[in-house]
Amino acid sequence: MTFKVTWFGHAAFSADMDGVKVLIDPFLVGNPLAPVSANEVEADYIIITHGHGDHVGDSVAISKRTGAPTISNVEISRWLSGQGVQDAKGMNTGGGGEFDFGRVEFTIAFHSSGLPDGSYGGMPNGVILTSKDGKKFYHLGDTALFGDMRLIGDKGIDFAALPIGDWYTMGPQDALRAVELIRPKAVMPMHYGTFPAIQVDAAAWAEEVRQKTGVHVVILKPGEAYEL
Ligand code: NI
Ligand code: MN
């Protein structure tokens, strides 16, 4: 079983689970860090954590080109259907479902979720992908620090991607607390460096997390991958 997570900058990832490509928050057009184009990226599924433009991103165009189903909350799935997405699966917070690559589960996230045209986008989510051999990747979405990260950590997280950019989400200090609550085997920062408002020193953050938690911190460059 292979489970490889490639970062496309910001909150955009491709999780390759035994060759099945699961995109998360594929914001590529307008993402200055994106190492791939929306016209070329491979996708078998597309997961969207919340309605903001830097997360819905190119989901509609990629789904239309590849035929990849989308997986999101029900409000976003209705909106995607209205945009012409053929197979928009609507789940909701706390729910999970089995797919041919493994399990998808939507966690809470404290943020907002309005869609790019002002439509109501439901509640924001984080997402946990579990491979068939039980490895867990937790993408926190955009969120503030919240105490129930401890409960999510009790599931046994192998790899977590968490926002550290401040302004729109947790900043570095709260993200350090998040690592302490989640207790993942490995962690990487995301949602930083993309825009002027979210410039933070990821290397300094990584060093502090290593010293204070002992958790393995992975700093990926856009296009690089971590294998669980
Ligand atoms: Ni957001
Ligand atoms: Mn965002």
Coordinates of C-alpha atoms and ligand atoms in Angstrom, one line a residue:
M1 CA 0.0 0.0 0.0
T2 CA 1.4 3.4 -0.9
F3 CA 0.1 6.6 0.5
K4 CA 2.0 9.7 -0.8
V5 CA 0.9 13.3 -0.2
T6 CA 2.2 16.0 -2.6
W7 CA 1.8 19.6 -1.7
F8 CA 0.8 22.1 -4.4
G9 CA 1.2 25.2 -2.2
H10 CA -1.4 26.9 0.0
A11 CA -3.9 24.2 1.2
A12 CA -3.8 22.2 -2.1
F13 CA -2.7 18.6 -2.1
S14 CA -2.7 15.4 -4.1
A15 CA -3.0 12.3 -2.0
D16 CA -1.9 9.3 -4.1
M17 CA -3.3 6.1 -2.5
D18 CA -2.1 3.1 -4.4
G19 CA -2.3 5.1 -7.6
V20 CA -5.7 6.7 -6.9
K21 CA -5.2 10.5 -7.0
V22 CA -7.3 12.4 -4.5
L23 CA -7.0 16.2 -4.8
I24 CA -7.7 18.3 -1.8
D25 CA -8.6 22.0 -2.2
P26 CA -7.1 22.3 -5.7
F27 CA -6.5 26.1 -5.9
L28 CA -4.0 26.3 -8.8
V29 CA -5.1 29.2 -11.0
G30 CA -4.1 32.3 -9.0
N31 CA -1.9 30.3 -6.6
P32 CA 1.6 31.7 -7.0
L33 CA 3.1 28.6 -5.4
A34 CA 1.3 26.1 -7.6
P35 CA 3.8 23.6 -9.3
V36 CA 1.1 22.2 -11.7
S37 CA -1.6 23.7 -13.9
A38 CA -5.3 23.1 -13.5
N39 CA -5.3 21.9 -17.2
E40 CA -2.8 19.1 -16.5
V41 CA -3.2 17.9 -12.9
E42 CA -4.5 14.3 -12.5
A43 CA -7.6 13.6 -10.4
D44 CA -9.7 10.6 -9.6
Y45 CA -11.5 12.5 -6.7
I46 CA -11.6 16.1 -5.5
I47 CA -12.2 16.9 -1.9
I48 CA -13.2 20.5 -0.9
T49 CA -12.9 21.5 2.8
H50 CA -14.9 24.8 2.5
G51 CA -16.4 27.3 0.2
H52 CA -13.7 30.0 -0.1
G53 CA -12.2 30.6 -3.5
D54 CA -8.7 29.6 -2.4
H55 CA -10.1 26.1 -1.6
V56 CA -12.8 25.5 -4.1
G57 CA -10.2 26.7 -6.5
D58 CA -10.3 24.9 -9.9
S59 CA -12.5 22.1 -8.7
V60 CA -15.3 22.7 -11.3
A61 CA -12.9 22.8 -14.3
I62 CA -10.8 19.8 -13.1
S63 CA -13.9 17.7 -12.4
K64 CA -15.4 18.5 -15.8
R65 CA -12.1 17.7 -17.6
T66 CA -11.3 14.5 -15.7
G67 CA -14.7 13.3 -14.6
A68 CA -13.5 13.1 -11.0
P69 CA -16.4 13.2 -8.5
T70 CA -16.2 15.9 -5.9
I71 CA -16.6 15.3 -2.1
S72 CA -17.6 18.2 0.1
N73 CA -20.3 19.3 2.5
V74 CA -23.9 19.2 1.1
E75 CA -24.2 22.9 0.5
I76 CA -21.0 23.0 -1.6
S77 CA -22.0 19.8 -3.4
R78 CA -25.3 21.4 -4.4
W79 CA -23.5 24.5 -5.6
L80 CA -21.0 22.4 -7.6
S81 CA -23.9 20.5 -9.2
G82 CA -25.3 23.9 -10.2
Q83 CA -21.9 24.7 -11.9
G84 CA -22.2 21.5 -14.0
V85 CA -20.2 19.0 -11.9
Q86 CA -21.7 15.6 -12.8
D87 CA -21.0 13.7 -9.6
A88 CA -20.9 16.0 -6.5
K89 CA -21.1 13.9 -3.4
G90 CA -22.4 15.8 -0.4
M91 CA -21.3 14.7 3.1
N92 CA -21.3 16.6 6.4
T93 CA -19.4 17.3 9.5
G94 CA -18.6 14.2 11.6
G95 CA -19.6 11.9 8.8
G96 CA -17.4 9.5 6.9
G97 CA -17.7 7.2 3.9
E98 CA -15.8 4.4 2.2
F99 CA -14.4 4.9 -1.3
D100 CA -12.3 2.6 -3.5
F101 CA -9.1 4.2 -2.1
G102 CA -10.1 4.2 1.6
R103 CA -12.2 6.3 4.0
V104 CA -13.0 10.0 3.9
E105 CA -14.2 11.7 7.2
F106 CA -15.1 15.3 7.7
T107 CA -14.1 16.9 11.0
I108 CA -15.1 20.2 12.5
A109 CA -13.1 23.3 11.7
F110 CA -13.7 26.8 13.1
H111 CA -13.7 29.2 10.2
S112 CA -16.4 30.4 7.6
S113 CA -17.4 28.9 4.3
G114 CA -19.1 31.4 1.9
L115 CA -18.8 30.4 -1.8
P116 CA -17.1 32.7 -4.4
D117 CA -20.5 34.0 -5.7
G118 CA -21.8 34.7 -2.2
S119 CA -23.8 31.5 -2.0
Y120 CA -24.1 29.9 1.4
G121 CA -21.4 27.2 1.7
G122 CA -22.4 25.4 4.9
M123 CA -19.9 24.7 7.7
P124 CA -16.2 24.5 7.1
N125 CA -14.4 21.2 7.5
G126 CA -11.1 19.5 8.0
V127 CA -10.8 16.0 6.4
I128 CA -9.2 12.8 7.4
L129 CA -8.1 10.3 4.7
T130 CA -7.6 6.8 5.9
S131 CA -5.9 4.3 3.6
K132 CA -7.0 0.7 3.4
D133 CA -4.1 -0.3 5.6
G134 CA -5.1 2.2 8.3
K135 CA -2.8 5.2 7.8
K136 CA -4.4 8.5 8.5
F137 CA -3.7 11.9 6.9
Y138 CA -5.5 14.8 8.6
H139 CA -5.8 18.0 6.5
L140 CA -7.1 20.6 9.0
G141 CA -8.6 22.9 6.4
D142 CA -8.7 26.6 7.4
T143 CA -9.3 26.7 11.2
A144 CA -8.7 28.3 14.5
L145 CA -7.2 26.3 17.4
F146 CA -9.9 24.2 19.1
G147 CA -9.7 21.9 22.1
D148 CA -11.4 18.9 20.3
M149 CA -8.2 18.5 18.2
R150 CA -7.3 16.3 21.2
L151 CA -10.3 14.0 20.3
I152 CA -9.3 13.9 16.7
G153 CA -5.7 13.1 17.7
D154 CA -7.0 10.1 19.7
K155 CA -7.8 8.5 16.4
G156 CA -4.0 8.2 15.8
I157 CA -2.9 10.6 13.1
D158 CA 0.1 9.6 11.0
F159 CA 0.5 12.9 9.2
A160 CA -1.2 16.2 9.7
A161 CA -1.1 19.3 7.4
L162 CA -2.1 22.4 9.4
P163 CA -2.4 26.1 8.6
I164 CA 0.2 28.4 10.3
G165 CA -0.2 31.5 8.2
D166 CA -2.1 33.7 10.8
W167 CA -4.7 36.4 9.7
Y168 CA -7.2 33.9 8.2
T169 CA -6.4 30.9 10.3
M170 CA -4.2 29.8 13.3
G171 CA -0.9 31.5 13.4
P172 CA 2.4 29.8 14.5
Q173 CA 1.8 29.9 18.3
D174 CA -1.7 28.3 18.1
A175 CA -0.5 25.9 15.5
L176 CA 2.1 24.7 17.9
R177 CA -0.6 24.1 20.5
A178 CA -2.5 22.2 17.8
V179 CA 0.4 19.9 17.3
E180 CA 0.5 19.2 21.0
L181 CA -3.2 18.3 21.0
I182 CA -3.2 16.2 17.8
R183 CA 0.1 14.4 18.6
P184 CA 0.6 13.2 14.9
K185 CA 3.6 11.1 14.0
A186 CA 4.6 13.9 11.5
V187 CA 3.3 17.3 10.7
M188 CA 3.7 19.9 7.9
P189 CA 2.7 23.6 7.8
M190 CA 0.4 24.9 5.0
H191 CA -1.6 28.0 4.2
Y192 CA 1.4 30.3 4.6
G193 CA 3.6 32.3 2.2
T194 CA 1.0 32.4 -0.6
F195 CA -0.1 36.0 0.0
P196 CA 1.4 39.1 1.7
A197 CA -1.0 38.7 4.7
I198 CA 0.2 35.2 5.5
Q199 CA 4.0 35.4 5.4
V200 CA 5.5 33.5 8.3
D201 CA 8.8 31.9 9.1
A202 CA 8.0 28.2 8.6
A203 CA 11.6 27.1 9.4
A204 CA 11.5 28.9 12.8
W205 CA 8.1 27.3 13.5
A206 CA 9.4 23.9 12.6
E207 CA 12.4 24.3 15.0
E208 CA 10.2 25.3 17.8
V209 CA 7.7 22.5 17.2
R210 CA 10.6 20.0 17.2
Q211 CA 12.0 21.3 20.4
K212 CA 8.7 21.6 22.3
T213 CA 6.8 18.5 21.1
G214 CA 9.4 16.1 19.6
V215 CA 7.0 15.6 16.6
H216 CA 8.7 15.1 13.2
V217 CA 8.2 18.3 11.2
V218 CA 8.3 18.1 7.4
I219 CA 8.7 21.3 5.4
L220 CA 7.8 20.6 1.8
K221 CA 8.4 22.9 -1.2
P222 CA 5.5 23.1 -3.6
G223 CA 5.6 19.9 -5.7
E224 CA 7.4 17.9 -3.1
A225 CA 5.8 14.8 -1.4
Y226 CA 5.7 13.0 1.9
E227 CA 5.1 9.3 2.1
L228 CA 3.2 8.0 5.1
Ligands
NI1 NI -10.9 29.9 4.1
MN2 MN -8.0 29.7 2.9

